[in-house]
Amino acid sequence: MTAERPPGGTRPLPTADPGGVSPASGAGSGRAGARWSRRATIIAFLTPALVLYVLLALVPILQGAFYSGFDWNGLEPLEQFVGLQNYREALADPVFLAALRHVGVILVLSLVLQLPFALGLAVLLNERMRGRAVLRLFFFLPFVLSDVITAIVWRLILQPAGLVDHTLGAAGLDGFVRLWLADPGIVLYTVFFVVSWKYFGFHMILLLAGLQGIPFELEEAAALDGASRVQTFRYVTLPLLGPTIRICVFLSIIGSLQLFDLVWVMTGGGPVGASHTTVTYMLERGFERSRFGYGSAVAVIAFLISFAFALTYQRLVLRRDVAGALTAMGER
Amino acid sequence: MHRRIARTALLVGLAALVAASCGGDDDDAASSSDDGASGSDEPVTIEWWHIQNNDPGLSLWEDVAAEFEAEHPNVTIDITVYENEAFKTAIAPRLQAGDPPDLFQSWGGGELEQQVDAGLVQDISDGVAPWIDTLNQAAVTMYQVGDAQYGIPFDLGMVGFWYNKDLFAQAGIDAPPATWDELLTDVQKLKDAGITPLALGEGDKWPGMFWWAYLALRNGGPDAMREAGETGSFDSEPFVAAGEQLSELIALDPFQAGHLAAVWDGAGGQAATIATSGAAFHLMGQWAPGTQNANSPDGQGLGDKLGWFPFPAVDGGDGDPTDGFGGGNGFAVGRDAPPEAIEFLEYISSMDVARRWGETNSGILPVVIGSEDSITDPNLQGILAARADASFVQLYLDQAYDPDLGNAINDAVEQLYAGQASAEDVAQTIADAAGG
Amino acid sequence: MAAALRPRRLTRSAHYVVALAVLLVVLVPVIYAVLGGFRTTGQISANPVGLPRPWVFDNYREILGSDTFWRQLRNSVVVAALTMAVIVPCASLAAFALARFEFAGREAVYALFTIGLLFPLTVAVLPLFISLRTADLLNNPLGVALPQAAFGLPTSIIVLRPFFRAIPAELEEAAALDGCGPFRFFYKVALPLSRPVLATVSVLAIVSSWNAFLLPLVVLSQPDQWTLPLGVTNFSTQYSSDTARVLAFTSLSMIPALVFYVIAERQIVRGLASGALKG
């Protein structure tokens, strides 16, 4: 299309202003034609992704919502419409409600324990210390291992009289030995620990990158003004780290809401459903019992919760970020 | 722009090529199965899923398949082996997809009935008629739905107690308990002697269900079990009593540490605990010795320290102390299986193969009439005798009923072990699941 | 200054201690798994914590010698490659359009994609299974790769868009002056410039495909189609009594991911850092 324009033409097509193409301002007669071919260009660019995404992501979600209104075992024809019955059943099932609670617990613990820990490590690695690159390499390692492998190895390690118990015993900490995976009152925290083991490196990397983006001069200036290290951290570093922290929080919450592989392989949601997440519950009570309609209802509930959270978070929190947040680029 | 289109087309083309070549294998397998009606010269593949994942069963099945292949050169048998729990997870998508394996592990009962209703398994009544009478009829009926035969058993046993004779002697127990009250006393004796009385892999849930089911059977007899299956009356007296009696046992804290998350077969599980003398006895089916040996460090298990005794009587119960609870193993025939699959079943059900199974003394109790004396292990002979005595054998509850109810029972009973529900609650939960 | 130095030395050692402690907790499980493969189950039962005595090579040897491991490895590679091959073109095209064109509803389209971040794949698994069954894509690597690509689009687009945005206007004007249309510009200028972040997106797609469990579990029910995570899980239950062998298989499954990670670590880290935080 632009090849037809004479060289040195009046109006360049896509510009790099944070806005993109400026609205048609050129000569009148070519405008309609230019608009059509511009639209065609945009459509061409967007189509592959949109088709793939709509067909294989959006449509299944909508279908799921549709199936949730039926009592269906996946084999017989889709006939037994039950309306909101599945939803009522799920919301009345103490095991499901417990699963929601568990997800909430992991979420809160991640924010309150795991993220500060990752931040602390990031600060630590930000100092000039020997072996920094090696440490960074190793801390990120668990993230690369699959959830499945993590679960299998940790399940072995956490056996009664397994590696963990032995280590505690050797360190003279016998009193701390517990039934890590068998005690319904503890298993959720065990799961949290293993989840943290796997993901702390990921958050640490993000935070470290954020820290390294803060100009050293600012911290120097604060120190020169007489601020202590803690004060510098609190009033200079932390605010500048804001966008990164908010992204970490976002990813952490989304991750908690979607937690599945690791829990499924390590505990199966047990014992007695004490480590169920919304997704393990959906698999056990929906898929495995051939109750597709019910499973879909659970899935829709899980999605609505994620959606409500993400929307709220984007509106209230991420919008504020001026520099570098995921969505901010478009607003200026 | 043109180059982009060309590149996309190439990628799509590549993808299609990959899809065709990968999907091609499936097509070949399917078409060769469908070709079954033709003569014996067409290459035929039989897809066979079994769960004998430990030796000697593992090797024995391999040999049997190889022998059949030698006799039928056009037949290839594709074996896939699963552990018990993994099989249940793996078979589900295949059934959902309407693509069952040709021969696959089945325990019969309500689950098989569901598969029949969905048209996933083949009616083999005609194909097996010539030789079906050579098999134990109690076992055969477990694989019937309506009056048609959909599978063939190769094993039928009963759940009972396997115990470590040395540890019992250490605790001063001279003879295995004959009543429930005696059992509770013996558990206490073991505790007093500093021995962990029982091993339980409640992480898998069904081992715990065995206890509850047996107690219900002792309390209510076959009639109560049958009626509950039909009307959902799991909240009736025998079942509540079962829960109460089980609670008495649980209150003694008789199980090994970590039993709530322990598996049956695996590191730190029920079988491993018994095999390493970590507990004195456990309630398990006839396959226990094989799994115990596999889970022992030297592969030998307890050897002749292992004994067996049947589930004790319950005073005041309506059930007959000889009633059995258990089941066996068998193979269901997939809808698209070729006739050669039924011929293979005939070979599996032959006296020769049955005797070889018996001789392994691994806990598989063959159902071919007349093969019983191939079993020389005294414990297994004890089970065989009990099997012969039993006028009624109740199939495992999570198999006898449909998967939804079966799972609900397992989950409800699990709560009893975790001390999170009372006997009445458990009975009520199950009744609700059955009725609702 | 001197006063500030002394506490610094103490805190410096404290730093090392903490870092070392964390390092141990990170590495010990991995080392345990690897070493466990060199022992027999008997050794492990007798002494859960201990060095191999003697070193047993059979476990690793048998697995490496069997078909299963290599077949599953190949399947994982195929699925990961397909996923990447689909995601990179689709995501870069879309991200480019969302970055450099202005049109009504642009932010809505972008928001549509970002919403995809909150769909756990698990929510869509049941309907996907049924759709794939209808399209006869079960037990087919494409049946796994295409949905994975679809669900990977949000992250990729989010990472790519800021990069495309950051390409200077002057470049584009110059290109236009040379008669270069949007497609040529995309292909000849934007893509090469974005090679680092494209590499990052590829790496993320590969890693997440490699480790995927639920979707392959549901789609690939025929064992010869299994990817490594499925194989590892099945192996761990099939040989549940043979702990040593399970650990050997698990360790071997770790290796491709680890090798890939060591090679690509720079890329991942740089990409994550700059992509997410570009200001």
PDB file of N, CA and C in Angstrom, chain B residues 197-252:
ATOM      1  N   PRO B 197       0.791 -51.606  66.108  1.00  0.00           N
ATOM      2  CA  PRO B 197      -0.096 -52.713  65.749  1.00  0.00           C
ATOM      3  C   PRO B 197      -0.405 -52.801  64.249  1.00  0.00           C
ATOM      4  N   LEU B 198      -0.864 -51.709  63.661  1.00  0.00           N
ATOM      5  CA  LEU B 198      -1.418 -51.821  62.312  1.00  0.00           C
ATOM      6  C   LEU B 198      -0.735 -50.893  61.318  1.00  0.00           C
ATOM      7  N   ALA B 199      -0.673 -51.356  60.083  1.00  0.00           N
ATOM      8  CA  ALA B 199      -0.221 -50.497  58.998  1.00  0.00           C
ATOM      9  C   ALA B 199      -1.436 -50.123  58.167  1.00  0.00           C
ATOM     10  N   LEU B 200      -1.491 -48.882  57.709  1.00  0.00           N
ATOM     11  CA  LEU B 200      -2.621 -48.438  56.901  1.00  0.00           C
ATOM     12  C   LEU B 200      -2.157 -47.375  55.925  1.00  0.00           C
ATOM     13  N   GLY B 201      -2.526 -47.544  54.657  1.00  0.00           N
ATOM     14  CA  GLY B 201      -2.165 -46.559  53.646  1.00  0.00           C
ATOM     15  C   GLY B 201      -3.374 -45.714  53.288  1.00  0.00           C
ATOM     16  N   GLU B 202      -3.836 -44.918  54.256  1.00  0.00           N
ATOM     17  CA  GLU B 202      -5.085 -44.197  54.046  1.00  0.00           C
ATOM     18  C   GLU B 202      -4.958 -43.100  52.992  1.00  0.00           C
ATOM     19  N   GLY B 203      -3.736 -42.793  52.603  1.00  0.00           N
ATOM     20  CA  GLY B 203      -3.560 -41.818  51.522  1.00  0.00           C
ATOM     21  C   GLY B 203      -4.257 -42.262  50.246  1.00  0.00           C
ATOM     22  N   ASP B 204      -4.337 -43.571  50.052  1.00  0.00           N
ATOM     23  CA  ASP B 204      -5.035 -44.100  48.885  1.00  0.00           C
ATOM     24  C   ASP B 204      -6.530 -44.261  49.125  1.00  0.00           C
ATOM     25  N   LYS B 205      -6.946 -44.103  50.318  1.00  0.00           N
ATOM     26  CA  LYS B 205      -8.347 -44.118  50.784  1.00  0.00           C
ATOM     27  C   LYS B 205      -9.022 -45.483  50.782  1.00  0.00           C
ATOM     28  N   TRP B 206      -8.776 -46.316  49.771  1.00  0.00           N
ATOM     29  CA  TRP B 206      -9.528 -47.570  49.757  1.00  0.00           C
ATOM     30  C   TRP B 206      -9.078 -48.562  50.834  1.00  0.00           C
ATOM     31  N   PRO B 207      -7.785 -48.555  51.270  1.00  0.00           N
ATOM     32  CA  PRO B 207      -7.430 -49.474  52.350  1.00  0.00           C
ATOM     33  C   PRO B 207      -8.267 -49.234  53.606  1.00  0.00           C
ATOM     34  N   GLY B 208      -8.572 -47.992  53.872  1.00  0.00           N
ATOM     35  CA  GLY B 208      -9.373 -47.701  55.060  1.00  0.00           C
ATOM     36  C   GLY B 208     -10.823 -48.127  54.875  1.00  0.00           C
ATOM     37  N   MET B 209     -11.282 -48.050  53.645  1.00  0.00           N
ATOM     38  CA  MET B 209     -12.666 -48.423  53.347  1.00  0.00           C
ATOM     39  C   MET B 209     -12.878 -49.912  53.630  1.00  0.00           C
ATOM     40  N   PHE B 210     -11.834 -50.729  53.439  1.00  0.00           N
ATOM     41  CA  PHE B 210     -11.950 -52.169  53.683  1.00  0.00           C
ATOM     42  C   PHE B 210     -12.483 -52.457  55.088  1.00  0.00           C
ATOM     43  N   TRP B 211     -11.921 -51.755  56.077  1.00  0.00           N
ATOM     44  CA  TRP B 211     -12.308 -51.982  57.471  1.00  0.00           C
ATOM     45  C   TRP B 211     -13.802 -51.721  57.661  1.00  0.00           C
ATOM     46  N   TRP B 212     -14.209 -50.576  57.184  1.00  0.00           N
ATOM     47  CA  TRP B 212     -15.595 -50.154  57.367  1.00  0.00           C
ATOM     48  C   TRP B 212     -16.544 -51.115  56.655  1.00  0.00           C
ATOM     49  N   ALA B 213     -16.166 -51.505  55.438  1.00  0.00           N
ATOM     50  CA  ALA B 213     -17.039 -52.380  54.664  1.00  0.00           C
ATOM     51  C   ALA B 213     -17.203 -53.743  55.333  1.00  0.00           C
ATOM     52  N   TYR B 214     -16.100 -54.290  55.817  1.00  0.00           N
ATOM     53  CA  TYR B 214     -16.173 -55.593  56.469  1.00  0.00           C
ATOM     54  C   TYR B 214     -17.061 -55.526  57.715  1.00  0.00           C
ATOM     55  N   LEU B 215     -16.878 -54.487  58.503  1.00  0.00           N
ATOM     56  CA  LEU B 215     -17.690 -54.336  59.704  1.00  0.00           C
ATOM     57  C   LEU B 215     -19.165 -54.213  59.326  1.00  0.00           C
ATOM     58  N   ALA B 216     -19.428 -53.465  58.261  1.00  0.00           N
ATOM     59  CA  ALA B 216     -20.824 -53.337  57.837  1.00  0.00           C
ATOM     60  C   ALA B 216     -21.378 -54.702  57.422  1.00  0.00           C
ATOM     61  N   LEU B 217     -20.549 -55.459  56.721  1.00  0.00           N
ATOM     62  CA  LEU B 217     -20.972 -56.781  56.265  1.00  0.00           C
ATOM     63  C   LEU B 217     -21.244 -57.698  57.459  1.00  0.00           C
ATOM     64  N   ARG B 218     -20.362 -57.637  58.457  1.00  0.00           N
ATOM     65  CA  ARG B 218     -20.556 -58.463  59.645  1.00  0.00           C
ATOM     66  C   ARG B 218     -21.799 -58.042  60.393  1.00  0.00           C
ATOM     67  N   ASN B 219     -22.071 -56.751  60.419  1.00  0.00           N
ATOM     68  CA  ASN B 219     -23.225 -56.260  61.163  1.00  0.00           C
ATOM     69  C   ASN B 219     -24.532 -56.520  60.438  1.00  0.00           C
ATOM     70  N   GLY B 220     -24.514 -56.345  59.128  1.00  0.00           N
ATOM     71  CA  GLY B 220     -25.787 -56.367  58.421  1.00  0.00           C
ATOM     72  C   GLY B 220     -25.990 -57.551  57.491  1.00  0.00           C
ATOM     73  N   GLY B 221     -24.909 -58.257  57.167  1.00  0.00           N
ATOM     74  CA  GLY B 221     -25.062 -59.392  56.270  1.00  0.00           C
ATOM     75  C   GLY B 221     -25.308 -58.973  54.840  1.00  0.00           C
ATOM     76  N   PRO B 222     -25.340 -59.952  53.950  1.00  0.00           N
ATOM     77  CA  PRO B 222     -25.505 -59.651  52.524  1.00  0.00           C
ATOM     78  C   PRO B 222     -26.771 -58.861  52.226  1.00  0.00           C
ATOM     79  N   ASP B 223     -27.829 -59.115  52.976  1.00  0.00           N
ATOM     80  CA  ASP B 223     -29.084 -58.419  52.683  1.00  0.00           C
ATOM     81  C   ASP B 223     -28.935 -56.914  52.842  1.00  0.00           C
ATOM     82  N   ALA B 224     -28.297 -56.499  53.924  1.00  0.00           N
ATOM     83  CA  ALA B 224     -28.134 -55.063  54.151  1.00  0.00           C
ATOM     84  C   ALA B 224     -27.296 -54.440  53.040  1.00  0.00           C
ATOM     85  N   MET B 225     -26.235 -55.151  52.619  1.00  0.00           N
ATOM     86  CA  MET B 225     -25.369 -54.603  51.571  1.00  0.00           C
ATOM     87  C   MET B 225     -26.145 -54.463  50.274  1.00  0.00           C
ATOM     88  N   ARG B 226     -26.940 -55.505  49.971  1.00  0.00           N
ATOM     89  CA  ARG B 226     -27.694 -55.469  48.731  1.00  0.00           C
ATOM     90  C   ARG B 226     -28.702 -54.335  48.760  1.00  0.00           C
ATOM     91  N   GLU B 227     -29.386 -54.234  49.892  1.00  0.00           N
ATOM     92  CA  GLU B 227     -30.432 -53.216  49.974  1.00  0.00           C
ATOM     93  C   GLU B 227     -29.833 -51.818  49.869  1.00  0.00           C
ATOM     94  N   ALA B 228     -28.702 -51.625  50.517  1.00  0.00           N
ATOM     95  CA  ALA B 228     -28.071 -50.305  50.452  1.00  0.00           C
ATOM     96  C   ALA B 228     -27.700 -49.971  49.022  1.00  0.00           C
ATOM     97  N   GLY B 229     -27.213 -50.988  48.309  1.00  0.00           N
ATOM     98  CA  GLY B 229     -26.851 -50.743  46.916  1.00  0.00           C
ATOM     99  C   GLY B 229     -28.055 -50.337  46.101  1.00  0.00           C
ATOM    100  N   GLU B 230     -29.216 -50.878  46.447  1.00  0.00           N
ATOM    101  CA  GLU B 230     -30.402 -50.577  45.646  1.00  0.00           C
ATOM    102  C   GLU B 230     -31.135 -49.325  46.101  1.00  0.00           C
ATOM    103  N   THR B 231     -31.238 -49.145  47.438  1.00  0.00           N
ATOM    104  CA  THR B 231     -32.040 -48.013  47.894  1.00  0.00           C
ATOM    105  C   THR B 231     -31.214 -46.890  48.509  1.00  0.00           C
ATOM    106  N   GLY B 232     -29.939 -47.112  48.655  1.00  0.00           N
ATOM    107  CA  GLY B 232     -29.117 -46.057  49.249  1.00  0.00           C
ATOM    108  C   GLY B 232     -29.254 -45.971  50.753  1.00  0.00           C
ATOM    109  N   SER B 233     -29.660 -47.070  51.395  1.00  0.00           N
ATOM    110  CA  SER B 233     -29.928 -47.012  52.834  1.00  0.00           C
ATOM    111  C   SER B 233     -28.654 -47.155  53.658  1.00  0.00           C
ATOM    112  N   PHE B 234     -27.651 -46.363  53.348  1.00  0.00           N
ATOM    113  CA  PHE B 234     -26.382 -46.459  54.069  1.00  0.00           C
ATOM    114  C   PHE B 234     -26.458 -45.822  55.456  1.00  0.00           C
ATOM    115  N   ASP B 235     -27.569 -45.206  55.766  1.00  0.00           N
ATOM    116  CA  ASP B 235     -27.677 -44.613  57.095  1.00  0.00           C
ATOM    117  C   ASP B 235     -28.384 -45.568  58.053  1.00  0.00           C
ATOM    118  N   SER B 236     -28.570 -46.816  57.613  1.00  0.00           N
ATOM    119  CA  SER B 236     -29.252 -47.769  58.484  1.00  0.00           C
ATOM    120  C   SER B 236     -28.282 -48.301  59.529  1.00  0.00           C
ATOM    121  N   GLU B 237     -28.832 -49.047  60.438  1.00  0.00           N
ATOM    122  CA  GLU B 237     -28.120 -49.442  61.657  1.00  0.00           C
ATOM    123  C   GLU B 237     -26.799 -50.156  61.424  1.00  0.00           C
ATOM    124  N   PRO B 238     -26.731 -51.150  60.536  1.00  0.00           N
ATOM    125  CA  PRO B 238     -25.451 -51.857  60.396  1.00  0.00           C
ATOM    126  C   PRO B 238     -24.297 -50.927  60.029  1.00  0.00           C
ATOM    127  N   PHE B 239     -24.598 -49.925  59.205  1.00  0.00           N
ATOM    128  CA  PHE B 239     -23.520 -49.061  58.748  1.00  0.00           C
ATOM    129  C   PHE B 239     -23.082 -48.089  59.834  1.00  0.00           C
ATOM    130  N   VAL B 240     -24.047 -47.620  60.582  1.00  0.00           N
ATOM    131  CA  VAL B 240     -23.680 -46.748  61.695  1.00  0.00           C
ATOM    132  C   VAL B 240     -22.861 -47.530  62.711  1.00  0.00           C
ATOM    133  N   ALA B 241     -23.310 -48.771  62.985  1.00  0.00           N
ATOM    134  CA  ALA B 241     -22.567 -49.602  63.943  1.00  0.00           C
ATOM    135  C   ALA B 241     -21.146 -49.831  63.451  1.00  0.00           C
ATOM    136  N   ALA B 242     -21.011 -50.063  62.150  1.00  0.00           N
ATOM    137  CA  ALA B 242     -19.673 -50.277  61.595  1.00  0.00           C
ATOM    138  C   ALA B 242     -18.782 -49.083  61.902  1.00  0.00           C
ATOM    139  N   GLY B 243     -19.325 -47.901  61.677  1.00  0.00           N
ATOM    140  CA  GLY B 243     -18.545 -46.697  61.936  1.00  0.00           C
ATOM    141  C   GLY B 243     -18.152 -46.577  63.389  1.00  0.00           C
ATOM    142  N   GLU B 244     -19.097 -46.957  64.256  1.00  0.00           N
ATOM    143  CA  GLU B 244     -18.798 -46.842  65.691  1.00  0.00           C
ATOM    144  C   GLU B 244     -17.710 -47.811  66.099  1.00  0.00           C
ATOM    145  N   GLN B 245     -17.805 -49.037  65.594  1.00  0.00           N
ATOM    146  CA  GLN B 245     -16.789 -50.023  65.963  1.00  0.00           C
ATOM    147  C   GLN B 245     -15.425 -49.598  65.430  1.00  0.00           C
ATOM    148  N   LEU B 246     -15.420 -49.078  64.209  1.00  0.00           N
ATOM    149  CA  LEU B 246     -14.154 -48.633  63.643  1.00  0.00           C
ATOM    150  C   LEU B 246     -13.574 -47.479  64.460  1.00  0.00           C
ATOM    151  N   SER B 247     -14.471 -46.615  64.918  1.00  0.00           N
ATOM    152  CA  SER B 247     -13.994 -45.496  65.727  1.00  0.00           C
ATOM    153  C   SER B 247     -13.318 -45.982  66.997  1.00  0.00           C
ATOM    154  N   GLU B 248     -13.854 -47.077  67.567  1.00  0.00           N
ATOM    155  CA  GLU B 248     -13.215 -47.634  68.766  1.00  0.00           C
ATOM    156  C   GLU B 248     -11.774 -48.022  68.464  1.00  0.00           C
ATOM    157  N   LEU B 249     -11.599 -48.652  67.295  1.00  0.00           N
ATOM    158  CA  LEU B 249     -10.250 -49.051  66.929  1.00  0.00           C
ATOM    159  C   LEU B 249      -9.356 -47.827  66.750  1.00  0.00           C
ATOM    160  N   ILE B 250      -9.890 -46.838  66.034  1.00  0.00           N
ATOM    161  CA  ILE B 250      -9.080 -45.650  65.735  1.00  0.00           C
ATOM    162  C   ILE B 250      -8.692 -44.942  67.025  1.00  0.00           C
ATOM    163  N   ALA B 251      -9.602 -44.997  67.998  1.00  0.00           N
ATOM    164  CA  ALA B 251      -9.316 -44.320  69.257  1.00  0.00           C
ATOM    165  C   ALA B 251      -8.113 -44.931  69.967  1.00  0.00           C
ATOM    166  N   LEU B 252      -7.777 -46.169  69.632  1.00  0.00           N
ATOM    167  CA  LEU B 252      -6.614 -46.801  70.261  1.00  0.00           C
ATOM    168  C   LEU B 252      -5.304 -46.306  69.647  1.00  0.00           C
TER     169      LEU B 252
END
